[in-house]
Tab-separated table of C-alpha atoms in Angstrom:
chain	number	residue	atom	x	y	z
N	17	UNK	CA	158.233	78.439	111.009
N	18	UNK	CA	155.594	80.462	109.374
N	19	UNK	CA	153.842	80.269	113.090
N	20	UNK	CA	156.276	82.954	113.957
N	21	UNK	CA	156.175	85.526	111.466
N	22	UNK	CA	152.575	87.398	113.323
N	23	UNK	CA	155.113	87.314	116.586
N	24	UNK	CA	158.472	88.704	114.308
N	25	UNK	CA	156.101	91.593	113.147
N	26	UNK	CA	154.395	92.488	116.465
N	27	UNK	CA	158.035	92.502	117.909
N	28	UNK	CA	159.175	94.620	115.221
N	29	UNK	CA	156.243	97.307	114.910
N	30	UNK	CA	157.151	97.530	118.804
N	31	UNK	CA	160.478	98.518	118.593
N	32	UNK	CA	160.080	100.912	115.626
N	33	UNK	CA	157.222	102.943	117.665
N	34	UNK	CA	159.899	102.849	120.847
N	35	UNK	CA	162.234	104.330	118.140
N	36	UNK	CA	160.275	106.979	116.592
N	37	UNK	CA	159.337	107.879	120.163
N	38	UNK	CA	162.665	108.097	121.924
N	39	UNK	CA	163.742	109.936	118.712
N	40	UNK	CA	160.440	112.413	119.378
N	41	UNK	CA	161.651	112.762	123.330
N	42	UNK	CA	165.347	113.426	122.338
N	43	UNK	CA	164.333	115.929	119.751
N	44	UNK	CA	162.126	117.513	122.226
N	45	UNK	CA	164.306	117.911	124.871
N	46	UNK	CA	167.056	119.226	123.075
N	47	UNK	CA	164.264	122.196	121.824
N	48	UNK	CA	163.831	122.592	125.390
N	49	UNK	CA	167.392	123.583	126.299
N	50	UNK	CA	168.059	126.230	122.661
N	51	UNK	CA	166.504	129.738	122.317
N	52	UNK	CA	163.860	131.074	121.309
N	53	UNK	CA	161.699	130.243	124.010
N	54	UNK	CA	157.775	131.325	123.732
N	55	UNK	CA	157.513	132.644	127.737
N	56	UNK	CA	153.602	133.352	126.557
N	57	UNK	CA	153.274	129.936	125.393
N	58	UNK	CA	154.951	128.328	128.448
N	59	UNK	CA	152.424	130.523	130.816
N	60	UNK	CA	149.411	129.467	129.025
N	61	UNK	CA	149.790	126.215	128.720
N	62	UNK	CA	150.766	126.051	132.970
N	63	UNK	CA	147.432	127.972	133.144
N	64	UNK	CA	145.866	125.066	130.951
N	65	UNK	CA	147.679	121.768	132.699
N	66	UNK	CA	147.568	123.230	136.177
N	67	UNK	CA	145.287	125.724	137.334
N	68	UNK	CA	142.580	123.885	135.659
N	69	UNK	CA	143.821	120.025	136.726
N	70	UNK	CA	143.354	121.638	140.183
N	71	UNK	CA	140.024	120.731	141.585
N	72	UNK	CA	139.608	116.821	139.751
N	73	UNK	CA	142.950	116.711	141.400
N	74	UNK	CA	141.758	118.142	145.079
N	75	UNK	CA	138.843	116.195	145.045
N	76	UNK	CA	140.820	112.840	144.349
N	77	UNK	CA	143.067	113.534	146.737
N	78	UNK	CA	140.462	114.660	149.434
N	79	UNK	CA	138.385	111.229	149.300
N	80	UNK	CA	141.291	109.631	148.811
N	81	UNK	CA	143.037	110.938	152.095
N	82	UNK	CA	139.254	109.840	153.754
N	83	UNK	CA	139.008	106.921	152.799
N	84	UNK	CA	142.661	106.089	153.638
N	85	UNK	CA	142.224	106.932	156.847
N	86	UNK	CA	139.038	104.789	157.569
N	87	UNK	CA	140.856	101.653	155.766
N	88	UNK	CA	143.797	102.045	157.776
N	89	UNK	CA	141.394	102.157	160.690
N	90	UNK	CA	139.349	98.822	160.233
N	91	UNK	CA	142.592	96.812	159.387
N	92	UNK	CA	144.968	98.562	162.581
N	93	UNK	CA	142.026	98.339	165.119
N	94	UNK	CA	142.289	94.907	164.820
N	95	UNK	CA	146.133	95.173	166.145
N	96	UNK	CA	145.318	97.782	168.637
N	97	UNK	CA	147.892	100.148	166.150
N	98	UNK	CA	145.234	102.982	165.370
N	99	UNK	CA	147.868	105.546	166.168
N	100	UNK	CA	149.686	104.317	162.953
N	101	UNK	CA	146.959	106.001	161.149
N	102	UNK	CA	148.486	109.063	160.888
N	103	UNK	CA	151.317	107.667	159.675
N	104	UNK	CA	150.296	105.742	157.041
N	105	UNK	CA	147.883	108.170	155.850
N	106	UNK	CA	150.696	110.866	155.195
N	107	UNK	CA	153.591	108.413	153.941
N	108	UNK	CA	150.993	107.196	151.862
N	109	UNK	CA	149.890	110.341	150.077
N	110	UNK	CA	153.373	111.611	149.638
N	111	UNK	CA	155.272	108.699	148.533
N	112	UNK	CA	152.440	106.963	146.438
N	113	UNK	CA	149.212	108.088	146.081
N	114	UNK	CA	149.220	111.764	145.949
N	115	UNK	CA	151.774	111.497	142.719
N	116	UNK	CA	150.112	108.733	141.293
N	117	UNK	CA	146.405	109.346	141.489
N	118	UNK	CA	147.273	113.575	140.202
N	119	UNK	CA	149.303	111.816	137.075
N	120	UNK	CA	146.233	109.903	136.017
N	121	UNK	CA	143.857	112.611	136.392
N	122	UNK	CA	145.717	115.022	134.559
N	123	UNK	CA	146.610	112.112	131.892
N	124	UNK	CA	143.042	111.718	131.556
N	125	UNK	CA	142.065	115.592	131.393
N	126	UNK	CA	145.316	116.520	129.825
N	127	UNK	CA	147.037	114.182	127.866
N	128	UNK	CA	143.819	113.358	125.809
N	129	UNK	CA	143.184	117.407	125.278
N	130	UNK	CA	146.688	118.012	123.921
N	131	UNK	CA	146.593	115.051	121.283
N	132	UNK	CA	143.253	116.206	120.067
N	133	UNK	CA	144.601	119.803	119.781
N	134	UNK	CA	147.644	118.846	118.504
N	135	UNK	CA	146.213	116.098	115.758
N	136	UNK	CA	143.625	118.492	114.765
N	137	UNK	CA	146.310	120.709	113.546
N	138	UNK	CA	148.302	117.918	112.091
N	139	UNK	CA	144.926	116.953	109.791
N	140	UNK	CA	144.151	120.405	109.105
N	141	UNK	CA	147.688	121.156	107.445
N	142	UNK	CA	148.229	123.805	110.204
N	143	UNK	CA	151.648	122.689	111.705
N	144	UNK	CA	152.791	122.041	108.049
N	145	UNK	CA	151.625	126.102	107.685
N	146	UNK	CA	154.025	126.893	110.735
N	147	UNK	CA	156.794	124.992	109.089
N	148	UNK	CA	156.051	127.244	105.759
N	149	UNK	CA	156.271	130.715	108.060
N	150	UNK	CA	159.276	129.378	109.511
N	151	UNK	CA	158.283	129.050	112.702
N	152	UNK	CA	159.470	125.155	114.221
N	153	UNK	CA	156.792	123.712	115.590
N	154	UNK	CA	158.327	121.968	118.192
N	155	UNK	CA	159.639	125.145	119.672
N	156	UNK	CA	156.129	126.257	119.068
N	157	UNK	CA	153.731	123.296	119.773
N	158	UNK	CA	156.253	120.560	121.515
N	159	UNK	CA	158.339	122.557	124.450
N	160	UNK	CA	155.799	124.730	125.902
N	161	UNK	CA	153.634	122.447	126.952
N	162	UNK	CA	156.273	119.866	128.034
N	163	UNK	CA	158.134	122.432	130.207
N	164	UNK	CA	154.596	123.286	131.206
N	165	UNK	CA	153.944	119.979	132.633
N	166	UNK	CA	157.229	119.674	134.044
N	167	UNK	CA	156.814	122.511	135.966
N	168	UNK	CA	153.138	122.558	136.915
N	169	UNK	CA	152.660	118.771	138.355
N	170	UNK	CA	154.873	119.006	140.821
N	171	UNK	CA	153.002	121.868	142.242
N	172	UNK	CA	149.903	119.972	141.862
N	173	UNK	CA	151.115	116.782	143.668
N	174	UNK	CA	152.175	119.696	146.724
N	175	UNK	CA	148.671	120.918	146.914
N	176	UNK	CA	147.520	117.104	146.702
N	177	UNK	CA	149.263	115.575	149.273
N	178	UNK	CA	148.361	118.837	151.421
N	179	UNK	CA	144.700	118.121	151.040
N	180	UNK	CA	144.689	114.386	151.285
N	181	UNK	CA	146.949	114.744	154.451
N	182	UNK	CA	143.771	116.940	155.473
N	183	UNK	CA	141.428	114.518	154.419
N	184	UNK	CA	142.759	111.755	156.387
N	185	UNK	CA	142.555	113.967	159.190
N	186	UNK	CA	138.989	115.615	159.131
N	187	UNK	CA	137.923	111.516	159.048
N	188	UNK	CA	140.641	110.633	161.630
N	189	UNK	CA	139.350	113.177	164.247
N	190	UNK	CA	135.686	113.875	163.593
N	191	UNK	CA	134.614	110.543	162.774
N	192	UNK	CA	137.237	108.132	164.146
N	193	UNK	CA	137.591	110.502	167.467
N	194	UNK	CA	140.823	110.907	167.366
N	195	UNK	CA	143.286	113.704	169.279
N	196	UNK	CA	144.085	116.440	167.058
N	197	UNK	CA	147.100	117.475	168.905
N	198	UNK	CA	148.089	114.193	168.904
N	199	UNK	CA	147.098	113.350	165.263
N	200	UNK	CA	148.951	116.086	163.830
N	201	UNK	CA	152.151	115.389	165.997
N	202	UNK	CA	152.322	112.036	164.840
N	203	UNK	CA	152.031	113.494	161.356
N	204	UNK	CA	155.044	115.833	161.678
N	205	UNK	CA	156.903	113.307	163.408
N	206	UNK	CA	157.197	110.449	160.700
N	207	UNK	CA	157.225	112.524	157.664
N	208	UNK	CA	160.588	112.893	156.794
N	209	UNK	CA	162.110	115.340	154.005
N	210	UNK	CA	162.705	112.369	151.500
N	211	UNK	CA	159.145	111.588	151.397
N	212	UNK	CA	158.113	115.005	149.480
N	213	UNK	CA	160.850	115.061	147.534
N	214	UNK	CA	160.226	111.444	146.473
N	215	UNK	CA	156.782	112.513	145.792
N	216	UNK	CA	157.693	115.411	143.533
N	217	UNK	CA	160.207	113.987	141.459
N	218	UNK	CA	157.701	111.485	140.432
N	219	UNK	CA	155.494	114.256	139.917
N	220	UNK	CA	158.103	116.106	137.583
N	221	UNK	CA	159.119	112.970	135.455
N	222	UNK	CA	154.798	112.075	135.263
N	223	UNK	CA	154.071	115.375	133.971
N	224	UNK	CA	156.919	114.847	131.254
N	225	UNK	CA	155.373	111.683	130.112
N	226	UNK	CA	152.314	112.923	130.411
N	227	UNK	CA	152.333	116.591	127.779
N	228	UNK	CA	155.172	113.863	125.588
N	229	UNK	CA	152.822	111.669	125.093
N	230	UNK	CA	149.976	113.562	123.957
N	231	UNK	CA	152.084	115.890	121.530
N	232	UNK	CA	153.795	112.337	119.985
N	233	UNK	CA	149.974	111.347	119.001
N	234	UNK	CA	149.343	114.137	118.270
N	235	UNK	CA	152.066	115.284	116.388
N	236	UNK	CA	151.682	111.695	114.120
N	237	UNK	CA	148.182	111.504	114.173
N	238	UNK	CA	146.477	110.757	110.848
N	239	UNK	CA	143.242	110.146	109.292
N	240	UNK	CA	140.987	112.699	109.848
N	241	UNK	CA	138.326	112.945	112.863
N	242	UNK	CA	138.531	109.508	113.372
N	243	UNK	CA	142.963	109.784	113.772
N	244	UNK	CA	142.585	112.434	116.185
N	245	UNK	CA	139.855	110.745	118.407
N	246	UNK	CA	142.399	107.637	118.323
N	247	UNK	CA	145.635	109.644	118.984
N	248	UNK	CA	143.512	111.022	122.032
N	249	UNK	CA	142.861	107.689	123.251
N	250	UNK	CA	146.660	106.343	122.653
N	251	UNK	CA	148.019	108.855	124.945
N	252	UNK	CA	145.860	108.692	127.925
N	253	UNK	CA	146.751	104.740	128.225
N	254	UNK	CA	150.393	105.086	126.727
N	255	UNK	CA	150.842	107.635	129.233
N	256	UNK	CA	148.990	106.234	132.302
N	257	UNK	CA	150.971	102.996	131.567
N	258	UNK	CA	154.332	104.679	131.571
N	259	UNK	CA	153.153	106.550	134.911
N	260	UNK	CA	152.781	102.988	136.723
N	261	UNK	CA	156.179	101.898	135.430
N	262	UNK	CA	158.036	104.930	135.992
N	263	UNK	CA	156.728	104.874	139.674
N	264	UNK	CA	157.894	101.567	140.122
N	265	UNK	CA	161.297	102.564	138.558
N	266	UNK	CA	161.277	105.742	140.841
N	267	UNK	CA	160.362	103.883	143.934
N	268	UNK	CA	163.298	101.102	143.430
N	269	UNK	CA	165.846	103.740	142.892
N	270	UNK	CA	164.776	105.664	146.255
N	271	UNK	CA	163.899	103.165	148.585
N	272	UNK	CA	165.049	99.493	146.879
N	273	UNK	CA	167.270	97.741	148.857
């Protein structure tokens, strides 16, 4: 049976990291919800996770919208269904895509920026400093930037699906020669309010994953240069991982039958 000792400790290691890290969420959460709350903190880091996720995310979600709308357009051309275009384009961007595509990019710009911040401090002794002026880290390091990205992806994933939608358009009418009074009516007449908020509520629970995942590398990261350059890399594909899953899980509980 010795065949199955590698799989015993594989299976093991996993569920003690899924331990420590619900036990790092649950923590975290619970310093969300208990003065004192750093309002500076909480501003700065929106400043940091949203104003300047804003144009990766635009331009994804521009080309994305684009080329959307000219895929759509070769396969429903060949059903004589090009009005669905419009359709498609904007369920599409605010069920799916727009929430998706901003979690990824600001996983990849955020998530990796806030482990490497983070786990620099943890190597450097500075959050073991904070602890010795009495100041909690987590309230200082942990809930700002996870309230942060609660708050600010949302708004991101609004501006996203805004410009896709846009996009889609610009390509649908000046390329494909479509009717813009017609285009847009079609738009407003599918979209239904369910759509957004579906879009948005994935966008809330991304962001969380997103700022958690950095600050758990981050916060655990050891080994010098070369811990923090690996805790960096851990939580952009921990946290684009969870994004997929979570959408999935999102999806199914709005729209499963």
């Amino acid at each position: 049976m010795n065949f199955l000792a590698p799989i015993g400790r594989v299976f093991i290691g996993f569920l003690v990291a899924t331990g420590r890290l619900v036990a790092f969420a649950a923590l975290s959460v619970s310093h969300c919800l208990r003065p004192p709350f750093y309002g500076r903190s909480i501003g700065r880091q929106m400043i940091q996770i949203g104003y300047f996720s804003l144009p990766v995310v635009g331009l994804t979600a521009i080309f994305t919208g684009m080329v959307l709308a000219l895929q759509s357009y070769t396969g429903f051309a060949r059903l004589n269904a090009e009005s669905a275009i419009a359709t498609v384009v904007v369920l599409t961007m605010t069920r799916e895509l727009g929430p998706v595509l901003a979690g990824l990019m600001v996983a990849g710009r955020v998530g990796a920026a806030i482990a490497a911040e983070i786990g620099t401090m943890r190597v450097t002794e500075q959050i073991d400093a904070l602890a010795t002026l009495s100041t909690d880290p987590y309230k200082y390091l942990i809930v700002p930037r996870l309230v942060a990205g609660v708050i600010t992806l949302p708004i991101l994933v609004l501006i996203a699906d805004i410009i896709g939608v846009f996009g889609g358009y610009v390509v649908s009418v000046h390329s494909l020669e479509f009717n813009a009074a017609n285009y847009l009516k079609l738009t407003w007449q599918f979209l239904e309010p369910l759509d957004v908020v579906t879009g948005l509520v994935k966008a809330a629970v991304f962001g969380f994953l997103v700022t958690l995942m950095g600050c758990y590398h981050g916060f655990h990261s050891r080994g010098g240069a070369q811990g923090v350059g690996a805790a960096a890399t851990n939580a952009v594909v921990s946290s684009s991982v969870l994004i997929l899953a979570a959408n999935y899980m999102i999806t199914a509980a709005f729209f499963g039958t």
